PDB file of C-alpha atoms in Angstrom:
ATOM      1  CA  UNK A   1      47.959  88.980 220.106  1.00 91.00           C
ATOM      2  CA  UNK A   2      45.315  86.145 220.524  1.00 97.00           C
ATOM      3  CA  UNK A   3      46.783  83.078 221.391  1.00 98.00           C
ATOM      4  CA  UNK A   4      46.154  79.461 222.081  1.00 98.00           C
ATOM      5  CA  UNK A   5      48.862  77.038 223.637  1.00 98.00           C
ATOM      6  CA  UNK A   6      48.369  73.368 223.398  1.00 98.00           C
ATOM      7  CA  UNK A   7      51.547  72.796 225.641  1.00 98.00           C
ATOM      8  CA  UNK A   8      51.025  73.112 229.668  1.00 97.00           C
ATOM      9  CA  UNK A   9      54.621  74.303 230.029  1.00 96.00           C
ATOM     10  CA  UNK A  10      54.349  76.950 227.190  1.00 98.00           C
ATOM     11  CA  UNK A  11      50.943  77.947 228.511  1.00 98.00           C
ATOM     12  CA  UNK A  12      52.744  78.822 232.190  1.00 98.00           C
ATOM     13  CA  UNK A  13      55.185  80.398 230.152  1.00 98.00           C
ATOM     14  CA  UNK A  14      53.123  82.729 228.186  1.00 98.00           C
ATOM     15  CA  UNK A  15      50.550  83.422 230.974  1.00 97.00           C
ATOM     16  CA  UNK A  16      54.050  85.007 232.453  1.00 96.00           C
ATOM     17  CA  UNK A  17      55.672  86.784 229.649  1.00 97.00           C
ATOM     18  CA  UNK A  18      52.505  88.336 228.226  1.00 95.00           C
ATOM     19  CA  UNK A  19      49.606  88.512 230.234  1.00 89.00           C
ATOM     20  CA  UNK A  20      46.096  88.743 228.696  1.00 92.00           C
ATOM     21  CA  UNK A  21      47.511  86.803 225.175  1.00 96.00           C
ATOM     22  CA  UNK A  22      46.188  83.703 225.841  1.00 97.00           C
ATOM     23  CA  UNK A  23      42.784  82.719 224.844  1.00 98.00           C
ATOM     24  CA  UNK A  24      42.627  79.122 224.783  1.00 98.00           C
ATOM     25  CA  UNK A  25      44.708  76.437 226.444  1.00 98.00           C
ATOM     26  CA  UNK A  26      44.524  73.064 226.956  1.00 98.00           C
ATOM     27  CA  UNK A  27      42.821  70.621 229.839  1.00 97.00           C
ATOM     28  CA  UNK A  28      45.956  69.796 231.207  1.00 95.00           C
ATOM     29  CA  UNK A  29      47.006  73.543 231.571  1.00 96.00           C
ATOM     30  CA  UNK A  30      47.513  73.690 235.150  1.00 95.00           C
ATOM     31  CA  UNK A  31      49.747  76.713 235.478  1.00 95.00           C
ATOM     32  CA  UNK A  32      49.043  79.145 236.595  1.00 95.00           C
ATOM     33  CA  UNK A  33      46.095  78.354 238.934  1.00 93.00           C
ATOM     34  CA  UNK A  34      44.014  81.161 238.005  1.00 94.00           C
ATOM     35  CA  UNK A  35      44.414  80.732 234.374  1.00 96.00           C
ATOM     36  CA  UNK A  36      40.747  81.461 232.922  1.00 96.00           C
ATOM     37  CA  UNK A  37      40.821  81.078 229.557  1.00 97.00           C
ATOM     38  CA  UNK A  38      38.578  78.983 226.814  1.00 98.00           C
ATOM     39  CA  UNK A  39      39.886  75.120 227.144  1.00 98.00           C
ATOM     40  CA  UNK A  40      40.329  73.517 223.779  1.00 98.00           C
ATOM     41  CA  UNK A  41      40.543  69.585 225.131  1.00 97.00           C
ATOM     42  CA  UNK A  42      43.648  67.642 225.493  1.00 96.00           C
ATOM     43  CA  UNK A  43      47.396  67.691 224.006  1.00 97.00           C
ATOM     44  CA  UNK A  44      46.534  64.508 222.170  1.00 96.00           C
ATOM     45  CA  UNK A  45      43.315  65.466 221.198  1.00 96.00           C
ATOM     46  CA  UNK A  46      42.456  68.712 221.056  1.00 97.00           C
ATOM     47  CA  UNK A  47      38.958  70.298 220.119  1.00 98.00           C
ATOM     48  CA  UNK A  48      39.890  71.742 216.488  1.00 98.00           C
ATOM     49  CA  UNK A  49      36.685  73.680 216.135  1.00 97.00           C
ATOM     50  CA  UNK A  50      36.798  75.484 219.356  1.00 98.00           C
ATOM     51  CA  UNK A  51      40.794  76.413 218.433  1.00 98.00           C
ATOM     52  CA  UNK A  52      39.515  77.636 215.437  1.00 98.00           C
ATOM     53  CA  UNK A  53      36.326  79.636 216.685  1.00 98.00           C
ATOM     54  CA  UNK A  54      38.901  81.618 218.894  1.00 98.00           C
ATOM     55  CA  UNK A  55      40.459  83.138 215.758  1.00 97.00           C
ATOM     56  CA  UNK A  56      43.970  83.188 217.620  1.00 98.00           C
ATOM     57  CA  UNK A  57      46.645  84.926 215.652  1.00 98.00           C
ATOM     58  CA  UNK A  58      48.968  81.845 216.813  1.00 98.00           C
ATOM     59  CA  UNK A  59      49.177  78.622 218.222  1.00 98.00           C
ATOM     60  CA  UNK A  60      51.435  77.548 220.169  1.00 98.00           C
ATOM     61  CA  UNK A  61      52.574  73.830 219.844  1.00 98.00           C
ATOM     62  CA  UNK A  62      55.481  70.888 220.665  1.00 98.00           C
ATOM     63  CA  UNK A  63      56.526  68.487 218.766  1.00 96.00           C
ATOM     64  CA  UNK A  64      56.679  65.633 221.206  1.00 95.00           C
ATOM     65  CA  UNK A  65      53.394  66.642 223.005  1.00 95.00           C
ATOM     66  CA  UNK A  66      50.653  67.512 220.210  1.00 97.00           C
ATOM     67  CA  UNK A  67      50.074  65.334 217.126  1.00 97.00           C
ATOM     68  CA  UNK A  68      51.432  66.355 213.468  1.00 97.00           C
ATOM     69  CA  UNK A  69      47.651  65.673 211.949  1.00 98.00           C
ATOM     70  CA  UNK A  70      46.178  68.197 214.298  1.00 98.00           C
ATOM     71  CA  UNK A  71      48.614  70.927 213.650  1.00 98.00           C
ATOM     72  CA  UNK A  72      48.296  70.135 209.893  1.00 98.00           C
ATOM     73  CA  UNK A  73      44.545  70.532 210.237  1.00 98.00           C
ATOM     74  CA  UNK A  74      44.898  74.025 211.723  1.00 98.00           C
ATOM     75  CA  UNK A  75      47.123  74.993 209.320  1.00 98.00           C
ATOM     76  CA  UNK A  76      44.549  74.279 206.772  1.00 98.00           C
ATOM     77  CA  UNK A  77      42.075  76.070 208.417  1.00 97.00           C
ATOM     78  CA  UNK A  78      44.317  79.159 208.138  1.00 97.00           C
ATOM     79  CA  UNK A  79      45.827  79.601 211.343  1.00 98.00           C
ATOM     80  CA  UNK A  80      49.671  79.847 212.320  1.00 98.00           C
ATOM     81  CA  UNK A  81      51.327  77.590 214.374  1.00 98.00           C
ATOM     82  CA  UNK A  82      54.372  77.459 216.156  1.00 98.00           C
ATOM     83  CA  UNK A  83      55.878  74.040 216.760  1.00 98.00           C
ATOM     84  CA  UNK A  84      59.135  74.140 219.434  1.00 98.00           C
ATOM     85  CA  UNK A  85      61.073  70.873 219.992  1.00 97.00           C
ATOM     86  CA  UNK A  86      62.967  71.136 223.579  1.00 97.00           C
ATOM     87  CA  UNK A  87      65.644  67.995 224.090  1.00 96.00           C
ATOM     88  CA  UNK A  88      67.631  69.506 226.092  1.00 97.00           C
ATOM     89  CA  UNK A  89      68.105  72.633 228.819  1.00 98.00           C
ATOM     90  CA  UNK A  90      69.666  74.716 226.499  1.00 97.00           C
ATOM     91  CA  UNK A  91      67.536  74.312 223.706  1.00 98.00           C
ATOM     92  CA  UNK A  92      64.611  74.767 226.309  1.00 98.00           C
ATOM     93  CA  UNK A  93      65.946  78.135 226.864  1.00 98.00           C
ATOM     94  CA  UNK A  94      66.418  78.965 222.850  1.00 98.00           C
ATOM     95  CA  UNK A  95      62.955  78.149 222.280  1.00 98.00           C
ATOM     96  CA  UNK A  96      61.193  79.770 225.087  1.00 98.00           C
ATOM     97  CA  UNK A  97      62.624  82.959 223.731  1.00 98.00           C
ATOM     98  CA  UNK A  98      61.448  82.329 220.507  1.00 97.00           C
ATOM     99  CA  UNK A  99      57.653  81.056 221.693  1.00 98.00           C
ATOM    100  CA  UNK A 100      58.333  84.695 223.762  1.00 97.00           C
ATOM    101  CA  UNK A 101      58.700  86.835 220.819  1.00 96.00           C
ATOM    102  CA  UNK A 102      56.580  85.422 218.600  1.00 97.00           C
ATOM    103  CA  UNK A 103      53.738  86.561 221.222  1.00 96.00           C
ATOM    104  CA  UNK A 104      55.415  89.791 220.644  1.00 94.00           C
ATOM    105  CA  UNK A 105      56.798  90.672 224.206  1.00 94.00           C
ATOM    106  CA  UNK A 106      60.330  91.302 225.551  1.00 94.00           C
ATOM    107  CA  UNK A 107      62.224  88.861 227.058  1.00 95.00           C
ATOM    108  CA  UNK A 108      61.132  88.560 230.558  1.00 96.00           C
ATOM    109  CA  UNK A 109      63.272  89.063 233.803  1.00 96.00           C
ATOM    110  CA  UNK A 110      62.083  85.079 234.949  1.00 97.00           C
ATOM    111  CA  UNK A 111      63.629  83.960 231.776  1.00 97.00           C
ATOM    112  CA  UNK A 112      67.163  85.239 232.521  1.00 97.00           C
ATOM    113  CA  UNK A 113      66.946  84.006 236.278  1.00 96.00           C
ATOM    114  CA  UNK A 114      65.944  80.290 235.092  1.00 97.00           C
ATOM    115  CA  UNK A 115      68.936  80.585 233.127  1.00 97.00           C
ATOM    116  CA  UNK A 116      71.258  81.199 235.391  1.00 97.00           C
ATOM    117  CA  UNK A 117      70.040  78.932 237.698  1.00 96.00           C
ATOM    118  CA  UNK A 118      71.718  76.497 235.034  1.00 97.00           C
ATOM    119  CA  UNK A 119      74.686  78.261 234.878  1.00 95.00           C
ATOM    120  CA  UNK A 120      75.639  77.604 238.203  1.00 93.00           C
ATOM    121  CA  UNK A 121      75.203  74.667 239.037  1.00 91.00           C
ATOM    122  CA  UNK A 122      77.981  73.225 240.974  1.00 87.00           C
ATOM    123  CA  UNK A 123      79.315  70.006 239.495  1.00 81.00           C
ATOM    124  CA  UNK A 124      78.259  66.692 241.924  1.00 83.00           C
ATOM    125  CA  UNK A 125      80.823  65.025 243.996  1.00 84.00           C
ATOM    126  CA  UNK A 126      79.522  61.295 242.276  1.00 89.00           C
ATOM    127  CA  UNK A 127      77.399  60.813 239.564  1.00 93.00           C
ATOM    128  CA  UNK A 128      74.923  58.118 240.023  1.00 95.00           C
ATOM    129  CA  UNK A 129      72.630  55.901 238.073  1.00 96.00           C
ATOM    130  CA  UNK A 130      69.130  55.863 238.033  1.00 97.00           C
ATOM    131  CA  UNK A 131      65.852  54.143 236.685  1.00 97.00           C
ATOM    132  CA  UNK A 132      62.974  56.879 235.835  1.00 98.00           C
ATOM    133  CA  UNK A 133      59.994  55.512 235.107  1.00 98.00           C
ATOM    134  CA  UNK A 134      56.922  57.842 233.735  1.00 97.00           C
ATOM    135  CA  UNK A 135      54.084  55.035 233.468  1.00 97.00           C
ATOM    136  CA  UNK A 136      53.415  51.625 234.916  1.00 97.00           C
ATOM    137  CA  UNK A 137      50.883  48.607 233.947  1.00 94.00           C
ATOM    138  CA  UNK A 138      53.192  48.566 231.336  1.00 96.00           C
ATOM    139  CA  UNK A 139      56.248  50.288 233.079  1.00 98.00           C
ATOM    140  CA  UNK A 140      57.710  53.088 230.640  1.00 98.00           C
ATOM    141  CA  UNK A 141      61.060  54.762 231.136  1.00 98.00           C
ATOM    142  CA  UNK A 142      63.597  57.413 230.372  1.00 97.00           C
ATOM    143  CA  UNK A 143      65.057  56.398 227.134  1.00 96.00           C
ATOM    144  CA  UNK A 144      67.847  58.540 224.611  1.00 95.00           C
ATOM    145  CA  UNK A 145      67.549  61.614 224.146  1.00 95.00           C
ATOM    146  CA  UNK A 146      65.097  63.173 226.551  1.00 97.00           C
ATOM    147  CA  UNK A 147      64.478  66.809 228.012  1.00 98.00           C
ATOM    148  CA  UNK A 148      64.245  65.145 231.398  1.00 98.00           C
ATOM    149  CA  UNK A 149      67.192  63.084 231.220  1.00 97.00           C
ATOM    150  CA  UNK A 150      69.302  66.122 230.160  1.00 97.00           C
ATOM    151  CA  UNK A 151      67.773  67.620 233.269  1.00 98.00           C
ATOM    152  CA  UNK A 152      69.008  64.675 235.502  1.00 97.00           C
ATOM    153  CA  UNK A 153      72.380  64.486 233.615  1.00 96.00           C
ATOM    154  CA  UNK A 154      73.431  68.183 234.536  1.00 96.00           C
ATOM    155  CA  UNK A 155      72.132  67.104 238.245  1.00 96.00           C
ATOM    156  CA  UNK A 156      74.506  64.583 238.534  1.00 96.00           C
ATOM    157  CA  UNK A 157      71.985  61.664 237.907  1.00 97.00           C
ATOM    158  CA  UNK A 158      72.538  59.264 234.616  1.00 96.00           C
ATOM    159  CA  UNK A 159      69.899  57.334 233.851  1.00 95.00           C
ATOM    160  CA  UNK A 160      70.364  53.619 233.006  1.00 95.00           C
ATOM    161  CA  UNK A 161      68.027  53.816 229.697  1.00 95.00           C
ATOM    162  CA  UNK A 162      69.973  56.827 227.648  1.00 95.00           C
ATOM    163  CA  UNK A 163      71.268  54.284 225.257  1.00 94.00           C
ATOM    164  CA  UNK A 164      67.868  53.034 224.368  1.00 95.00           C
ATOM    165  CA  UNK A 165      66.655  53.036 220.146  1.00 95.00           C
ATOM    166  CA  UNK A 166      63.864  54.218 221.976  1.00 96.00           C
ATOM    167  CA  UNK A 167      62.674  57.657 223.650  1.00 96.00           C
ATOM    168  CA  UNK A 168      60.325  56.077 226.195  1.00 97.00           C
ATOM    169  CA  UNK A 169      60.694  52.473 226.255  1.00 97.00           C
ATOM    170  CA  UNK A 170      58.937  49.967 227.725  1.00 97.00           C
ATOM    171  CA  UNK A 171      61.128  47.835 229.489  1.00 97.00           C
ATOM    172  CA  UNK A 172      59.910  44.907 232.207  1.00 96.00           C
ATOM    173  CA  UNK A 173      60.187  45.618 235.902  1.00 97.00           C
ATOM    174  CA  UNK A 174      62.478  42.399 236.292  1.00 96.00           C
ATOM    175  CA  UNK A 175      64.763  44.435 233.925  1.00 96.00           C
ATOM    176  CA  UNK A 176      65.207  47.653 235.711  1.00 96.00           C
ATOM    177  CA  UNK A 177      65.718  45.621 238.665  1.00 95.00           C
ATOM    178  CA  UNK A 178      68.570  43.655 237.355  1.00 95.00           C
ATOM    179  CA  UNK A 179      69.974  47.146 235.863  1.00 94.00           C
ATOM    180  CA  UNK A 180      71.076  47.445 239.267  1.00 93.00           C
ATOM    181  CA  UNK A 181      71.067  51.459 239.465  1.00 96.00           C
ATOM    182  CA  UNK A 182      71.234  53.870 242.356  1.00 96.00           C
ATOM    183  CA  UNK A 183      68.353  55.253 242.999  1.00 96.00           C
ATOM    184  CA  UNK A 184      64.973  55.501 241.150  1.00 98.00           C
ATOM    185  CA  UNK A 185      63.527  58.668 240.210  1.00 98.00           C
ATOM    186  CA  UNK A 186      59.691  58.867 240.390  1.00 98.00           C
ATOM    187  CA  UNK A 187      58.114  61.682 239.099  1.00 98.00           C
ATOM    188  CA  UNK A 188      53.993  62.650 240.052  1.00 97.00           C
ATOM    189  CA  UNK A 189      53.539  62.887 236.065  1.00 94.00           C
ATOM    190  CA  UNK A 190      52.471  62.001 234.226  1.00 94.00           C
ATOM    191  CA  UNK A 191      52.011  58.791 235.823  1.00 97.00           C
ATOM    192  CA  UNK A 192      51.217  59.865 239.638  1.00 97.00           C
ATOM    193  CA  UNK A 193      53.564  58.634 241.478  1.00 98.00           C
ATOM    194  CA  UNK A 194      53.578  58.509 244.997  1.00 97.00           C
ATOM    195  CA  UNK A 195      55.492  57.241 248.521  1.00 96.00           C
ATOM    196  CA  UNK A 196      52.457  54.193 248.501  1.00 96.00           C
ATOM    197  CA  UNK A 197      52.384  53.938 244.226  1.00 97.00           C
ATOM    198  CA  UNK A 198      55.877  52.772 243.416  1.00 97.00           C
ATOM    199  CA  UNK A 199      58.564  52.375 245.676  1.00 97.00           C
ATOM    200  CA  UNK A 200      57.252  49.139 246.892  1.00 97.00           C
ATOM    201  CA  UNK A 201      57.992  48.063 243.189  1.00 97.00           C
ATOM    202  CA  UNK A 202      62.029  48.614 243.475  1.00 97.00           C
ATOM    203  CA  UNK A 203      62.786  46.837 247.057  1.00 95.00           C
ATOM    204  CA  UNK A 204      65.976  47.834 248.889  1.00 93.00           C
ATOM    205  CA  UNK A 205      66.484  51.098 246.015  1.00 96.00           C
ATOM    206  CA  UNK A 206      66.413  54.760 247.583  1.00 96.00           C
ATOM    207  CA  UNK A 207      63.572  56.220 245.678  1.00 97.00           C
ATOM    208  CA  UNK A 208      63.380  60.432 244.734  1.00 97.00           C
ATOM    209  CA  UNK A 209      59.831  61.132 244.280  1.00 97.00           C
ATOM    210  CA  UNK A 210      60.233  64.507 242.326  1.00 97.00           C
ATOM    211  CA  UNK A 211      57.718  67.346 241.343  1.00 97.00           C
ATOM    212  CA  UNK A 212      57.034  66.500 237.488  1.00 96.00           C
ATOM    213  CA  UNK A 213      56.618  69.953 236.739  1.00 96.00           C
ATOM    214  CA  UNK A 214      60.432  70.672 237.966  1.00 97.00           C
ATOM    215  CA  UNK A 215      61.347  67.617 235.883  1.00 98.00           C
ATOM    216  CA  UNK A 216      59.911  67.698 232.660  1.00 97.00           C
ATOM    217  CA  UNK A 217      58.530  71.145 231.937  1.00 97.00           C
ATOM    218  CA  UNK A 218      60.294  74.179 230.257  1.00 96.00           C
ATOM    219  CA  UNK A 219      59.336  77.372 231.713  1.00 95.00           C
ATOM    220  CA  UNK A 220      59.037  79.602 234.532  1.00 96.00           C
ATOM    221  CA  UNK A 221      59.627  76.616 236.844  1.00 96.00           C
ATOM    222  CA  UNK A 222      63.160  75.882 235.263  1.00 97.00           C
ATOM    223  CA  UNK A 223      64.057  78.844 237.466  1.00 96.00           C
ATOM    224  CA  UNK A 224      63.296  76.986 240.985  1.00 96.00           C
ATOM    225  CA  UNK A 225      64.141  73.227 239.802  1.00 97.00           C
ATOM    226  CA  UNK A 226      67.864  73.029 240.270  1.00 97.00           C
ATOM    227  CA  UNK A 227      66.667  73.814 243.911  1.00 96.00           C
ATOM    228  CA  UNK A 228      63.811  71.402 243.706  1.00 97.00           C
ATOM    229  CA  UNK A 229      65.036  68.339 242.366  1.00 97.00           C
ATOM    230  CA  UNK A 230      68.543  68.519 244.036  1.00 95.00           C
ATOM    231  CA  UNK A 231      66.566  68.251 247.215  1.00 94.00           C
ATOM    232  CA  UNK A 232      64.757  66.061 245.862  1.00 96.00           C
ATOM    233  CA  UNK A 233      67.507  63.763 244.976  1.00 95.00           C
ATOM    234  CA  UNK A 234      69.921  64.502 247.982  1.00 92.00           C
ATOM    235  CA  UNK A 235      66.724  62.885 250.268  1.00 91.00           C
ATOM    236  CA  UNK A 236      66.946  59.840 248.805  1.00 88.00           C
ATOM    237  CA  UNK A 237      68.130  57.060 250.729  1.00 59.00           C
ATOM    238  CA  UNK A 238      68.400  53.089 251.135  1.00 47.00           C
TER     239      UNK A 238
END
């Protein structure tokens, strides 16, 4: 199999589950480190001549992260591509299988042990609410129906936008404010947050700066972030 993922989470993924299929991934593939493969330009706007010049026998795309026009375009230049939609941790799981075998490769051991990482989890004493941003200059939020929000929920952590008309609102700071949650949860992606870029923005609100990666990706790192983020959360104080 030759294959090209324009999804950093899927990339990690496949790098794991079958080693030596990829061929072409995007800018943004960070995972894993010493991933050398051709890079085919952004999720948003990827290079279609240089996908196409690998002749991959797949690509490997998301629904949320890559752009319908660009998948249509390699369609019509003859090429198959898979398109997973992930809202949730279970439906994380049912398509990493799927991206899994369509490389043609069993289902791998980390697979199973992300799972059941889930399984487990123990239910929190108190939920709590939360603000998540994932930009500022404008500020954008968690809104319904979110693969990171589902994450948070089965943490323990509800945030105060799931009721939103839209996925990833923009909402004014003086809003979130007034929301009055518990905590804010500040992610280093794909707006960078950090202890200086941030917290000074929600005065007097515990703030959990959390590993992106743990938050919003769907792969081999689904295995560690029940781990991750709960410590994560659990530091954050007033």
């Amino acid at each position: 199999m030759r294959v090209v993922s324009l999804v950093p989470s899927l990339t990690e993924a496949i790098a794991r589950s079958a080693p030596g299929a990829l061929v072409g991934a995007t800018d943004w593939c960070t995972h894993p480190a010493d991933l050398d493969v051709t890079r085919v330009g952004g999720t948003k706007n990827p290079k279609l001549d240089r996908i196409t010049a690998l002749a991959p026998d797949l690509v490997i795309a998301n629904e949320e992260e890559n752009r319908e026009p660009d998948l249509a375009a390699l369609r019509e230049a003859g090429l198959e591509v898979l398109v997973t939609e992930v809202r949730d941790v279970p439906q994380a799981f049912r398509e990493l299988a799927r991206v899994v075998e369509a490389c043609g490769v069993h289902r791998p051991r980390w697979l199973d042990e992300a799972e059941e990482s889930w399984s487990v989890l123990t239910p929190p004493a108190r939920r709590r609410s939360a603000v998540v941003p994932i930009w500022r200059r404008p500020w954008m939020v968690l809104g319904r129906d979110t693969f990171a929000g589902d994450v948070l929920s089965r943490l323990g952590v509800d945030h105060v936008c799931s009721g939103h008309e839209d996925r990833y609102p923009r909402v004014p700071l003086e809003e979130l404010r007034a929301a009055a949650p518990d905590l804010v949860v500040l992610p280093d992606e794909p707006y960078r947050f950090t202890p200086e870029d941030g917290p000074e923005a929600f005065p007097g609100l515990p703030c959990a700066l959390v590993s992106g990666r743990h938050l919003t990706w769907y792969g081999p790192s689904l295995a560690e972030a029940p781990r991750a983020l709960g410590e994560a959360l659990r530091a954050a104080r007033r």
